[in-house]
PDB file of C-alpha atoms and ligand atoms in Angstrom:
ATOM      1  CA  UNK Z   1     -53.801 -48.886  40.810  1.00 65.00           C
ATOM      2  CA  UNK Z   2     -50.836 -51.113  40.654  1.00 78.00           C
ATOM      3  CA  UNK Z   3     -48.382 -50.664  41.950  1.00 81.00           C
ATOM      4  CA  UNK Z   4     -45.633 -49.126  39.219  1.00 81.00           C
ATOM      5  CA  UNK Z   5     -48.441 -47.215  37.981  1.00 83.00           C
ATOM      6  CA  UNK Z   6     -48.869 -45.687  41.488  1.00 82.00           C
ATOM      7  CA  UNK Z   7     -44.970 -45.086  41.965  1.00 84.00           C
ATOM      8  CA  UNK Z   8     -45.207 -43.103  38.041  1.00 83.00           C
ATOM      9  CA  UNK Z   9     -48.402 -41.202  39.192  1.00 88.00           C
ATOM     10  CA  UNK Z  10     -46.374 -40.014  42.326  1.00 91.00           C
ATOM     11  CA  UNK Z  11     -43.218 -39.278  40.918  1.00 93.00           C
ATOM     12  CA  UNK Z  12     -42.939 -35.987  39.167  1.00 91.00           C
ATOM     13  CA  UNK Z  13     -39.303 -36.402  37.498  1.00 95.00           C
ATOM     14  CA  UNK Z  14     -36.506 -38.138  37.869  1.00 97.00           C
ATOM     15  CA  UNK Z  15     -33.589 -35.517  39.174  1.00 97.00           C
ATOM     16  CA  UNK Z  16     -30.926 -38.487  39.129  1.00 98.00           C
ATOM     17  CA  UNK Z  17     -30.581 -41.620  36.962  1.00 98.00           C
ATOM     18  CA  UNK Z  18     -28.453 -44.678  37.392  1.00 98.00           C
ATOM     19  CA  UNK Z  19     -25.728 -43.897  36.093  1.00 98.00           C
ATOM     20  CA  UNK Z  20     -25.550 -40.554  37.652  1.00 98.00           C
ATOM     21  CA  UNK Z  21     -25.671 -42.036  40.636  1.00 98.00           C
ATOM     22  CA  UNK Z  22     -22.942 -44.797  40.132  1.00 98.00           C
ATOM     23  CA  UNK Z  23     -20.532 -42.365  38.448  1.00 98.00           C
ATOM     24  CA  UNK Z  24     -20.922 -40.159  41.515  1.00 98.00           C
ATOM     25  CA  UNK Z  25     -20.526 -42.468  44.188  1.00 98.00           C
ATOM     26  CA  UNK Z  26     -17.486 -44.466  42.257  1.00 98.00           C
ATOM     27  CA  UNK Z  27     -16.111 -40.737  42.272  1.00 98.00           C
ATOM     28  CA  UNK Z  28     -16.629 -40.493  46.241  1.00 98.00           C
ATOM     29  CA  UNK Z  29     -15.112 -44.130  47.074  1.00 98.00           C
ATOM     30  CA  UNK Z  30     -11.908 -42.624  45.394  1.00 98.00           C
ATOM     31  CA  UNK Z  31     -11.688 -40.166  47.094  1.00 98.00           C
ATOM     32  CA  UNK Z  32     -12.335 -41.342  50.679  1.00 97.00           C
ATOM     33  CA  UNK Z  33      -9.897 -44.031  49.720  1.00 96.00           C
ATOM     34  CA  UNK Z  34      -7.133 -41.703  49.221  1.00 96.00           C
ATOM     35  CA  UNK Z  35      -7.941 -39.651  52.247  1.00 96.00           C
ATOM     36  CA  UNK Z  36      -7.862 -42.708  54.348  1.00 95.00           C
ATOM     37  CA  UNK Z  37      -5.156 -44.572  52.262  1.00 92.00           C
ATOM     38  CA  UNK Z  38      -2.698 -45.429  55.536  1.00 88.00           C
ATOM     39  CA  UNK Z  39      -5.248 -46.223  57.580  1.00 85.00           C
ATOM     40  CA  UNK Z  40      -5.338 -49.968  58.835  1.00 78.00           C
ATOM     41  CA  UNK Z  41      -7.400 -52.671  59.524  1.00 71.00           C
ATOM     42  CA  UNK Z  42      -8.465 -53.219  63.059  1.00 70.00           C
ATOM     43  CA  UNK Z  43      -8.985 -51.669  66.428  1.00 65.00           C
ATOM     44  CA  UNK Z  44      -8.334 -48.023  65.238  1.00 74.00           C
ATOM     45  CA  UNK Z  45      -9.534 -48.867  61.595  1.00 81.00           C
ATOM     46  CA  UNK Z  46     -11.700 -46.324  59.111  1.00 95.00           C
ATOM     47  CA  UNK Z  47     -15.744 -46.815  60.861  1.00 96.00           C
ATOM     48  CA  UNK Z  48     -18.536 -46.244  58.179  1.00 98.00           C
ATOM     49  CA  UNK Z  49     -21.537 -45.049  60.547  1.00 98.00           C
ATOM     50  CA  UNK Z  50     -24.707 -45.660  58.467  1.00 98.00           C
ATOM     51  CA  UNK Z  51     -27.997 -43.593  59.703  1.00 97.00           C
ATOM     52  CA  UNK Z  52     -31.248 -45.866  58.760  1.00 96.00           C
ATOM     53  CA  UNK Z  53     -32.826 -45.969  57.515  1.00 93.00           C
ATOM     54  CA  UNK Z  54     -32.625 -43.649  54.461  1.00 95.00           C
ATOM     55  CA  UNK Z  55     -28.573 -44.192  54.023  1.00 98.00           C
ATOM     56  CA  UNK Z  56     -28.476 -47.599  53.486  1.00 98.00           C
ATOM     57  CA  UNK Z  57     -28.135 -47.849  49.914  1.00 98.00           C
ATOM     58  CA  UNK Z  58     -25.929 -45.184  49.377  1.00 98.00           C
ATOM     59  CA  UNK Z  59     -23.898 -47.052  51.794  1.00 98.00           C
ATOM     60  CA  UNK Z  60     -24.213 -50.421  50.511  1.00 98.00           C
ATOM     61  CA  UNK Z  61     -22.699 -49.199  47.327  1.00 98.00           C
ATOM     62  CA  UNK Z  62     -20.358 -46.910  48.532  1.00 98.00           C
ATOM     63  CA  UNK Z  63     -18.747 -49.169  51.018  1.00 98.00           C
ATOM     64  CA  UNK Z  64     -18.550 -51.734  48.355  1.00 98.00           C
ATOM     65  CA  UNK Z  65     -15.961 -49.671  46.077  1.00 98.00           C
ATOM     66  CA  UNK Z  66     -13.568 -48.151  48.771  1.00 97.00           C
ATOM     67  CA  UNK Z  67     -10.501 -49.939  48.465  1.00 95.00           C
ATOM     68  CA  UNK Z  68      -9.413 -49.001  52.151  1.00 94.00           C
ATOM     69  CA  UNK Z  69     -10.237 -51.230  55.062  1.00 94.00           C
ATOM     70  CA  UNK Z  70     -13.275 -50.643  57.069  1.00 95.00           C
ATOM     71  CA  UNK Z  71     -15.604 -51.212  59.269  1.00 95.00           C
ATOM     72  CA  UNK Z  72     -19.671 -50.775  58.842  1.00 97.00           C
ATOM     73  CA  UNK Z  73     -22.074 -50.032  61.803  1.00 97.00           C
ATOM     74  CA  UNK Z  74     -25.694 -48.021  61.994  1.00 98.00           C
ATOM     75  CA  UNK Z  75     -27.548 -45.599  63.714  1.00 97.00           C
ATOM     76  CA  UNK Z  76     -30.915 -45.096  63.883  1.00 96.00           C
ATOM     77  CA  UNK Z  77     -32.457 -41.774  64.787  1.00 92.00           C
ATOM     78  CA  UNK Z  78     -36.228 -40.908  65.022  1.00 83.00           C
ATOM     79  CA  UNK Z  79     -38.031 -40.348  61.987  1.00 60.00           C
ATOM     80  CA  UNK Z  80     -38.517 -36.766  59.908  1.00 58.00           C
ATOM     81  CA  UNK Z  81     -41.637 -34.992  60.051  1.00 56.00           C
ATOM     82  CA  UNK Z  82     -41.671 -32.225  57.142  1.00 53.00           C
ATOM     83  CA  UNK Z  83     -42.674 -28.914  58.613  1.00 53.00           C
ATOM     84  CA  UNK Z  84     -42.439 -29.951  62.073  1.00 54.00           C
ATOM     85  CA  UNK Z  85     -38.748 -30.684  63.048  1.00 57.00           C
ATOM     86  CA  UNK Z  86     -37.605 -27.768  65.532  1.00 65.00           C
ATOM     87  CA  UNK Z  87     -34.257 -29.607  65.606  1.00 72.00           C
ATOM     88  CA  UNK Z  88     -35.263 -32.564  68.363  1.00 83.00           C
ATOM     89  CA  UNK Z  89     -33.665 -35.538  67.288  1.00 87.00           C
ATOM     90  CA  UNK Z  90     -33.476 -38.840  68.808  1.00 89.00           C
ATOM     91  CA  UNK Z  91     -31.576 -41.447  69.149  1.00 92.00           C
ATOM     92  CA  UNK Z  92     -33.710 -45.133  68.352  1.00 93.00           C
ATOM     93  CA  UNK Z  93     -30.687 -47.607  67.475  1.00 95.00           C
ATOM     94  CA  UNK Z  94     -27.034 -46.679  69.139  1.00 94.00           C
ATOM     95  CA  UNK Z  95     -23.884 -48.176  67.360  1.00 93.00           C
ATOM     96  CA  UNK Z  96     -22.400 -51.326  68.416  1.00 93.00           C
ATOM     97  CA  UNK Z  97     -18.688 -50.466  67.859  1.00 92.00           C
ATOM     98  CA  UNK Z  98     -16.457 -48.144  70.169  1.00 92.00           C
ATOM     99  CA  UNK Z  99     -15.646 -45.026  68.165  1.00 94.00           C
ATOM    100  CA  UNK Z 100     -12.872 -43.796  70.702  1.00 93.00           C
ATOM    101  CA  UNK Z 101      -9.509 -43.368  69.122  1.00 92.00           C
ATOM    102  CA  UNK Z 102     -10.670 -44.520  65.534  1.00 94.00           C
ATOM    103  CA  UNK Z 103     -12.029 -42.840  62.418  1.00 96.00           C
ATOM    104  CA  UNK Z 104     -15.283 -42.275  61.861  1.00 97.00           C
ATOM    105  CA  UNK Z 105     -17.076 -41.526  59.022  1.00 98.00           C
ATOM    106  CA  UNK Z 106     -20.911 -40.766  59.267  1.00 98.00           C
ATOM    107  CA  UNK Z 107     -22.681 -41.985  56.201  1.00 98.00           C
ATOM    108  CA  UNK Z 108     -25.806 -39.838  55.510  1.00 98.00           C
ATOM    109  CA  UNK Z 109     -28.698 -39.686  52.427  1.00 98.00           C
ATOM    110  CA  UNK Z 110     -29.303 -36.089  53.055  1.00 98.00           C
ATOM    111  CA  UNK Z 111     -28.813 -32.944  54.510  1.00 97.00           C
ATOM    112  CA  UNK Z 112     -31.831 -30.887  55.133  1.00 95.00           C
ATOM    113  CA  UNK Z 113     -32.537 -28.143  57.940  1.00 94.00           C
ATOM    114  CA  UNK Z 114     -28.687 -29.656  59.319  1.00 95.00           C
ATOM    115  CA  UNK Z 115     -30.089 -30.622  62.528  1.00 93.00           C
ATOM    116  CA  UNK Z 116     -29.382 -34.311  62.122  1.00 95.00           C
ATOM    117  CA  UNK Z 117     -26.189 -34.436  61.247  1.00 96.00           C
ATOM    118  CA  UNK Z 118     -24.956 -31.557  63.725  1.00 95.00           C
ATOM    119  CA  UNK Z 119     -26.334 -33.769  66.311  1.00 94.00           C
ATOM    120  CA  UNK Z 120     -24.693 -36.709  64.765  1.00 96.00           C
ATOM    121  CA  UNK Z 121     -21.374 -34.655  65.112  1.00 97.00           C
ATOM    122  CA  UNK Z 122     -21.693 -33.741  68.271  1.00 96.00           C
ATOM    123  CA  UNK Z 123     -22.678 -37.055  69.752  1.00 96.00           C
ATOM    124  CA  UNK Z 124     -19.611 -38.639  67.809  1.00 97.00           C
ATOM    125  CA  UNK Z 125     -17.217 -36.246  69.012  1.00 98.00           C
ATOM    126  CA  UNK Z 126     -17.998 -36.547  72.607  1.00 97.00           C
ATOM    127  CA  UNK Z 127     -16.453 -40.383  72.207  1.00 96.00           C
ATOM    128  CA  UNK Z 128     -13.230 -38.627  70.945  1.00 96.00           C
ATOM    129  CA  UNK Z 129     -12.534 -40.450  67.803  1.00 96.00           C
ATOM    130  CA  UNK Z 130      -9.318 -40.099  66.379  1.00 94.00           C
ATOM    131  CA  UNK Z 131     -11.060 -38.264  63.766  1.00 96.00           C
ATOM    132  CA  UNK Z 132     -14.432 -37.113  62.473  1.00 98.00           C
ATOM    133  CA  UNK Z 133     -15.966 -36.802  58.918  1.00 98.00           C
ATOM    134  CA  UNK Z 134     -19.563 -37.020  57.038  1.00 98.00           C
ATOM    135  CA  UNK Z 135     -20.064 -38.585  53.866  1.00 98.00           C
ATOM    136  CA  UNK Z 136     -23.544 -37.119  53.072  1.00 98.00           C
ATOM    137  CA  UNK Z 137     -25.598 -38.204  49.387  1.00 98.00           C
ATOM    138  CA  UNK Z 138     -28.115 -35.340  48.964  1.00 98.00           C
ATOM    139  CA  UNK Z 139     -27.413 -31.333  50.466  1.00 98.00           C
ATOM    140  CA  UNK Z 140     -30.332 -28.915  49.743  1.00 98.00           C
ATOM    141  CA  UNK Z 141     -28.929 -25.782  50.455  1.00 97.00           C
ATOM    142  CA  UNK Z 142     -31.673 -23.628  50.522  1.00 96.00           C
ATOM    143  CA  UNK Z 143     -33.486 -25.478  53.344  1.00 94.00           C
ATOM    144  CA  UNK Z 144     -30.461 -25.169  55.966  1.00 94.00           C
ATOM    145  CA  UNK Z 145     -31.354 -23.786  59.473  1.00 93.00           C
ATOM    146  CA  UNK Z 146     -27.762 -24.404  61.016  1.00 94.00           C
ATOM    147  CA  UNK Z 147     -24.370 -24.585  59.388  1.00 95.00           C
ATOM    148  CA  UNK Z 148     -22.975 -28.426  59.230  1.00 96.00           C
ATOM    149  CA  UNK Z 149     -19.493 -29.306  57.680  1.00 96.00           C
ATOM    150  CA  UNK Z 150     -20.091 -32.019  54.809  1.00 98.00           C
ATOM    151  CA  UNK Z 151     -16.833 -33.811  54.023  1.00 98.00           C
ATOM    152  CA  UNK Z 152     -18.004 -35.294  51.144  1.00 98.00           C
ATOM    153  CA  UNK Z 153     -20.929 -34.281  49.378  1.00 98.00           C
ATOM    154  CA  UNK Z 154     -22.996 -36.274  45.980  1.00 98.00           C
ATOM    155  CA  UNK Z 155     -24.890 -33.959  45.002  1.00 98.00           C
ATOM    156  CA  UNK Z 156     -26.801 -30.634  46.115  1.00 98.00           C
ATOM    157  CA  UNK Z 157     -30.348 -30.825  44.956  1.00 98.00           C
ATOM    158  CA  UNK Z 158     -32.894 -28.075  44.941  1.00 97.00           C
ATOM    159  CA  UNK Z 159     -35.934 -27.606  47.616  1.00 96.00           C
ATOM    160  CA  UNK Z 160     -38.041 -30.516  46.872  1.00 95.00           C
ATOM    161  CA  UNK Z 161     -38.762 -33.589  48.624  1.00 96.00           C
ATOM    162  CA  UNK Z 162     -37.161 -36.852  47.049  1.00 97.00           C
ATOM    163  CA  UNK Z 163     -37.758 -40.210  47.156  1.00 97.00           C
ATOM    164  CA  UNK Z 164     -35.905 -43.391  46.022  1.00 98.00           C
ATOM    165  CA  UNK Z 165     -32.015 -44.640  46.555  1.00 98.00           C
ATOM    166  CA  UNK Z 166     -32.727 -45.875  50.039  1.00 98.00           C
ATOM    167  CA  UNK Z 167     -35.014 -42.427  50.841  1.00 97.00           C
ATOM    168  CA  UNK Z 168     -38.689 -42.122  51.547  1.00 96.00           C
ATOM    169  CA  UNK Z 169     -41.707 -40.599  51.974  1.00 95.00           C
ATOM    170  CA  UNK Z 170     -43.692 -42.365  54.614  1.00 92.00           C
ATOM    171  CA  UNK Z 171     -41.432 -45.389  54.518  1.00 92.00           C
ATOM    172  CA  UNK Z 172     -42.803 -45.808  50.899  1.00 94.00           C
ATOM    173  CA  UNK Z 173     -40.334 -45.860  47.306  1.00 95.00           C
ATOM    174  CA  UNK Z 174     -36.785 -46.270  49.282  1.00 96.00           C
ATOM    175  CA  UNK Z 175     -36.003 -48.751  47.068  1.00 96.00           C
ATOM    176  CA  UNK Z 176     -36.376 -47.025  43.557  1.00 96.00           C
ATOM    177  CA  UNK Z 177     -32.650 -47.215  41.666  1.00 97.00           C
ATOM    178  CA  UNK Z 178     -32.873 -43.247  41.043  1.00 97.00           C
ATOM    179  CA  UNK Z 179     -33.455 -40.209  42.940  1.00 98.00           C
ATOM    180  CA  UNK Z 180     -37.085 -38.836  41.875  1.00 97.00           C
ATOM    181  CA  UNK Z 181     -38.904 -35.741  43.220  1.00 97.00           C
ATOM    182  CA  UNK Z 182     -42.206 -36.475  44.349  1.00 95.00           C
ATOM    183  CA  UNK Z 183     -45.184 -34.562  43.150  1.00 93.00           C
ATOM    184  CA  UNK Z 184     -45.820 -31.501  45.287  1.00 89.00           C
ATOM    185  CA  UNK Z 185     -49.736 -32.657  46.197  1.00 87.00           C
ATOM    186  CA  UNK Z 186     -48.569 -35.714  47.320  1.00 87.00           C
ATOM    187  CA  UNK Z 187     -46.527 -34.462  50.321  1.00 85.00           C
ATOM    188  CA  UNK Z 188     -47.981 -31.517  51.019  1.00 82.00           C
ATOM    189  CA  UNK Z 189     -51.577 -32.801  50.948  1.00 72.00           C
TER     190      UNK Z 189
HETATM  191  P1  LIG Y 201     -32.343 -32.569  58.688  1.00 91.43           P
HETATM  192  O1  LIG Y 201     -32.126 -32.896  60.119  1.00 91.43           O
HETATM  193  O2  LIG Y 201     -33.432 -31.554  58.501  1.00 91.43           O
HETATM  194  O3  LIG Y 201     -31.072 -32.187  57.945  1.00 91.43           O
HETATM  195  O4  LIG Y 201     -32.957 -33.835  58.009  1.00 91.43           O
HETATM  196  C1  LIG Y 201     -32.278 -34.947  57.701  1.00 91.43           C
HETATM  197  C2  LIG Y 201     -33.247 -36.101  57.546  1.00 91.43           C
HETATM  198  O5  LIG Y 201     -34.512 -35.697  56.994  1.00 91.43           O
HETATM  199  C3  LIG Y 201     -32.685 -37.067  56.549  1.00 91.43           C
HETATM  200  O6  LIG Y 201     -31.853 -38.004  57.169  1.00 91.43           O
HETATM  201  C4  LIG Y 201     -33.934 -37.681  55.953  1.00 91.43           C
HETATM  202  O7  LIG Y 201     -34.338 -38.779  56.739  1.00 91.43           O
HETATM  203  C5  LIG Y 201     -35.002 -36.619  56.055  1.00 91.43           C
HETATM  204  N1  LIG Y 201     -35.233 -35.915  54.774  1.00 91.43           N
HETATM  205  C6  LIG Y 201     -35.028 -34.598  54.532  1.00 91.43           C
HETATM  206  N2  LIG Y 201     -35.370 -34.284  53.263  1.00 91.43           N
HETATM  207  C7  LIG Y 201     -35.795 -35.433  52.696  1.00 91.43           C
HETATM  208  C8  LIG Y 201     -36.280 -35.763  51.371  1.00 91.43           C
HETATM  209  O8  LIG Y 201     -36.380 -34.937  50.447  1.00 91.43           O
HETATM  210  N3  LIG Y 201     -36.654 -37.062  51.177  1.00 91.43           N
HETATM  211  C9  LIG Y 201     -36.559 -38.003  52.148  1.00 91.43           C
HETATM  212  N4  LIG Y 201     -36.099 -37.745  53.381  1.00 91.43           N
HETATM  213  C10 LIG Y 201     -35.716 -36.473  53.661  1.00 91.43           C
END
């Protein structure tokens, strides 16, 4: 099969479009620019923290239309196994900037059980930034095992596993322009 053909076999329907996405995330860069409107380039500047892989679209185009100063840096944390996560995550990739005394916002594709990004919060707070906040794409709700502040949320998205906009399955369609659920016998055969 070739390969569109195989992506259009494997996705079941596309949940959001383009322009979905670019009106949402325009939406979000407004309003993390007015929350962080007096704060100032440099040493205690706004710090985007990116977690790869899966957020790196989102934050490629999100970064792109804040109109505050910032910063951009990664994480990388181990990989997601459906079904099998008990809440151990680790860390791969640290961040290269210091966090202390400066503001920090974690840049997420999705919230799922909650386990990441609690330990995300929890590792960022212990280097007492002058403040802490997640930026997070995706939510789905029903699949939460422990309660996790979002700051900023896209969009909350039913229980299905999706693909595209920097998100995977098996490293595979992260760089699809739209958020698409995956057939069901694809990731749960
Ligand atoms: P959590 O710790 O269960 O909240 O999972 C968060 C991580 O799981 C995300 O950063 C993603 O890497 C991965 N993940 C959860 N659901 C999906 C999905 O539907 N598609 C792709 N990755 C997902």
């Amino acid at each position: 099969m070739r390969e569109e053909e195989e992506i259009s076999a494997a996705i079941d329907r596309v949940l959001l479009g383009e322009d979905a996405i670019a009106e949402r995330v325009g939406k979000m860069a407004g309003e993390i620019s007015a929350a962080y409107a007096n704060v100032e380039y440099g040493d205690d500047g706004l710090v985007l923290i990116g977690v790869l892989k899966g957020a790196f679209v989102f934050l490629a185009d999100l970064a792109r239309r804040l109109t505050v100063p910032h910063h951009v840096d990664f994480i990388a944390l181990s990989s997601y196994n459906r079904g099998e996560t008990k809440g151990e995550v680790r860390l791969i990739m640290d961040s290269r900037i210091s966090v202390a005394d400066r503001h920090v916002l974690i840049v997420e594709d999705i919230v799922d059980t909650g386990y990441t990004l609690d330990y995300l919060r929890r590792t960022f707070t212990a280097r007492e930034p002058a403040s802490l906040r997640s930026c997070v794409f995706l939510s789905k709700p029903e699949r939460r095992r422990i309660d996790v502040p979002i700051d900023y949320l896209g969009f909350e998205i039913p229980d299905v596993w999706v693909v595209g906009y920097g998100l995977d399955y098996g490293d595979r369609y992260r760089t699809l322009p739209y958020i698409g659920a995956l057939k069901q016998e694809v990731y749960e055969s």
